[in-house]
Amino acid sequence: MPRLPCGRSCTADNSLIIRYKAERNDPMENKTTEAPGGKKRGRFNFIDFILIAVALVALGVLVYIVVGPKASKTAQPATFSVQYTVEIKHLREDWRDLIGIGDVVTDADSLTTIGTVTDISYQNELCSSYDSRTGEVIYVEHPDYVTMRVTIETDSVTKTENGYLAGKKEFCIGTSVALRLPKLRIDSYCKSIEVIGEVNKDAVN
């Protein structure tokens, strides 16, 4: 009777050999694999992918709820109420009544509203002259002309690197402002700027 290399008889029960071959030929029979440490490791399937995706979406929603409103709030620029004064030189005296308190002022260059007139003052224009008797420069009143100062108030002004932005007009002390009023269009220069209030106090500067 022939024998196997291990010494067993060929007529011995060969069910173990058949089962061994079947397992080698059909790897799908094993539902688990062994990790290097000898531990069994489960396979990654579609259900696991769905659960992970749902968890990530939930985490994203939670982060947006907690952080999103604060980020939007921080992004809003602070806006102010500003009172600024412009000076109009060499204005004809008979034109001074063409500017009145309550007039809406528009920037003639950008055609955006830049405030409302709240105060007006003027004085006779002075011009330099030479006194031949003393050899000194003197200042005398220029007939028929005045220098006018107009105070304008506006809301929703934002701070910029160089000054303030009202509508599309950025201005600071010394800049030219082309005024467009209901009865007059004339050039002026900004003499002073004063912040009189903050419009949106919750915003960050």
mmCIF file of C-alpha atoms in Angstrom, residues 34-142:
data_model
loop_
_atom_site.group_PDB
_atom_site.id
_atom_site.type_symbol
_atom_site.label_atom_id
_atom_site.label_comp_id
_atom_site.label_asym_id
_atom_site.label_seq_id
_atom_site.Cartn_x
_atom_site.Cartn_y
_atom_site.Cartn_z
ATOM 1 C CA GLU A 34 -4.851 38.433 9.256
ATOM 2 C CA ALA A 35 -2.787 41.469 10.212
ATOM 3 C CA PRO A 36 0.997 41.163 10.708
ATOM 4 C CA GLY A 37 0.472 40.558 14.438
ATOM 5 C CA GLY A 38 -1.770 37.603 13.759
ATOM 6 C CA LYS A 39 -4.973 39.527 14.540
ATOM 7 C CA LYS A 40 -7.936 39.367 12.188
ATOM 8 C CA ARG A 41 -8.834 42.585 10.374
ATOM 9 C CA GLY A 42 -12.277 43.329 8.865
ATOM 10 C CA ARG A 43 -12.668 44.446 5.261
ATOM 11 C CA PHE A 44 -13.539 48.082 4.364
ATOM 12 C CA ASN A 45 -16.944 48.060 2.671
ATOM 13 C CA PHE A 46 -19.438 50.533 1.203
ATOM 14 C CA ILE A 47 -21.377 50.912 4.466
ATOM 15 C CA ASP A 48 -18.218 52.079 6.226
ATOM 16 C CA PHE A 49 -17.668 54.674 3.489
ATOM 17 C CA ILE A 50 -21.223 56.015 3.892
ATOM 18 C CA LEU A 51 -20.850 56.299 7.671
ATOM 19 C CA ILE A 52 -17.549 58.183 7.365
ATOM 20 C CA ALA A 53 -19.022 60.564 4.759
ATOM 21 C CA VAL A 54 -22.037 61.312 6.978
ATOM 22 C CA ALA A 55 -19.746 61.991 9.941
ATOM 23 C CA LEU A 56 -17.617 64.409 7.894
ATOM 24 C CA VAL A 57 -20.696 66.295 6.658
ATOM 25 C CA ALA A 58 -22.034 66.587 10.210
ATOM 26 C CA LEU A 59 -18.670 67.889 11.399
ATOM 27 C CA GLY A 60 -18.584 70.483 8.605
ATOM 28 C CA VAL A 61 -22.086 71.712 9.498
ATOM 29 C CA LEU A 62 -21.123 72.001 13.156
ATOM 30 C CA VAL A 63 -17.985 74.002 12.335
ATOM 31 C CA TYR A 64 -19.994 76.367 10.105
ATOM 32 C CA ILE A 65 -22.613 76.927 12.819
ATOM 33 C CA VAL A 66 -19.974 77.761 15.416
ATOM 34 C CA VAL A 67 -17.431 79.674 13.308
ATOM 35 C CA GLY A 68 -19.378 80.917 10.257
ATOM 36 C CA PRO A 69 -21.429 83.740 11.841
ATOM 37 C CA LYS A 70 -18.375 85.063 13.694
ATOM 38 C CA ALA A 71 -16.302 85.102 10.503
ATOM 39 C CA SER A 72 -19.050 86.955 8.600
ATOM 40 C CA LYS A 73 -19.404 89.427 11.431
ATOM 41 C CA THR A 74 -15.685 90.086 11.546
ATOM 42 C CA ALA A 75 -15.525 90.686 7.790
ATOM 43 C CA GLN A 76 -17.913 93.649 7.969
ATOM 44 C CA PRO A 77 -16.050 96.991 7.981
ATOM 45 C CA ALA A 78 -16.958 99.533 10.638
ATOM 46 C CA THR A 79 -18.929 102.503 9.349
ATOM 47 C CA PHE A 80 -19.098 105.954 10.884
ATOM 48 C CA SER A 81 -21.007 109.208 10.847
ATOM 49 C CA VAL A 82 -18.565 111.908 9.784
ATOM 50 C CA GLN A 83 -18.695 115.694 9.774
ATOM 51 C CA TYR A 84 -16.217 117.386 7.474
ATOM 52 C CA THR A 85 -15.648 120.981 6.414
ATOM 53 C CA VAL A 86 -14.688 122.131 2.933
ATOM 54 C CA GLU A 87 -13.438 125.566 1.949
ATOM 55 C CA ILE A 88 -14.494 127.380 -1.210
ATOM 56 C CA LYS A 89 -12.164 130.155 -2.241
ATOM 57 C CA HIS A 90 -12.823 133.081 -4.560
ATOM 58 C CA LEU A 91 -16.590 132.654 -4.508
ATOM 59 C CA ARG A 92 -18.587 135.522 -5.982
ATOM 60 C CA GLU A 93 -20.428 137.293 -3.203
ATOM 61 C CA ASP A 94 -23.717 137.177 -5.081
ATOM 62 C CA TRP A 95 -23.396 133.363 -5.306
ATOM 63 C CA ARG A 96 -23.153 132.720 -1.590
ATOM 64 C CA ASP A 97 -26.925 132.295 -1.264
ATOM 65 C CA LEU A 98 -26.845 129.456 -3.800
ATOM 66 C CA ILE A 99 -25.656 127.119 -1.020
ATOM 67 C CA GLY A 100 -28.078 126.475 1.837
ATOM 68 C CA ILE A 101 -28.321 124.358 4.971
ATOM 69 C CA GLY A 102 -30.063 121.078 4.172
ATOM 70 C CA ASP A 103 -28.742 120.886 0.605
ATOM 71 C CA VAL A 104 -27.792 117.362 -0.464
ATOM 72 C CA VAL A 105 -24.196 117.284 -1.679
ATOM 73 C CA THR A 106 -23.012 115.042 -4.514
ATOM 74 C CA ASP A 107 -19.445 114.392 -5.592
ATOM 75 C CA ALA A 108 -19.354 115.782 -9.130
ATOM 76 C CA ASP A 109 -16.706 113.266 -10.233
ATOM 77 C CA SER A 110 -18.247 109.985 -9.025
ATOM 78 C CA LEU A 111 -21.871 111.256 -8.928
ATOM 79 C CA THR A 112 -22.430 109.687 -5.503
ATOM 80 C CA THR A 113 -24.036 111.393 -2.513
ATOM 81 C CA ILE A 114 -21.453 112.506 0.041
ATOM 82 C CA GLY A 115 -23.620 114.182 2.666
ATOM 83 C CA THR A 116 -25.900 117.050 3.645
ATOM 84 C CA VAL A 117 -24.973 120.659 4.414
ATOM 85 C CA THR A 118 -25.312 121.388 8.155
ATOM 86 C CA ASP A 119 -23.506 124.728 8.542
ATOM 87 C CA ILE A 120 -22.197 127.613 6.421
ATOM 88 C CA SER A 121 -19.805 130.450 7.233
ATOM 89 C CA TYR A 122 -17.936 132.958 5.091
ATOM 90 C CA GLN A 123 -15.668 135.963 5.236
ATOM 91 C CA ASN A 124 -14.463 138.553 2.792
ATOM 92 C CA GLU A 125 -11.690 137.234 0.624
ATOM 93 C CA LEU A 126 -8.230 138.581 1.351
ATOM 94 C CA CYS A 127 -5.598 139.100 -1.280
ATOM 95 C CA SER A 128 -1.959 140.057 -0.903
ATOM 96 C CA SER A 129 -0.686 143.459 -1.996
ATOM 97 C CA TYR A 130 2.585 145.363 -1.854
ATOM 98 C CA ASP A 131 2.816 148.566 0.155
ATOM 99 C CA SER A 132 5.246 150.756 -1.741
ATOM 100 C CA ARG A 133 5.584 153.163 1.165
ATOM 101 C CA THR A 134 6.741 150.576 3.709
ATOM 102 C CA GLY A 135 7.999 147.876 1.365
ATOM 103 C CA GLU A 136 5.850 145.259 3.134
ATOM 104 C CA VAL A 137 3.354 142.728 1.861
ATOM 105 C CA ILE A 138 -0.111 143.466 3.192
ATOM 106 C CA TYR A 139 -3.467 141.727 2.885
ATOM 107 C CA VAL A 140 -6.543 143.616 1.785
ATOM 108 C CA GLU A 141 -10.125 142.584 1.178
ATOM 109 C CA HIS A 142 -10.937 141.515 -2.352
#
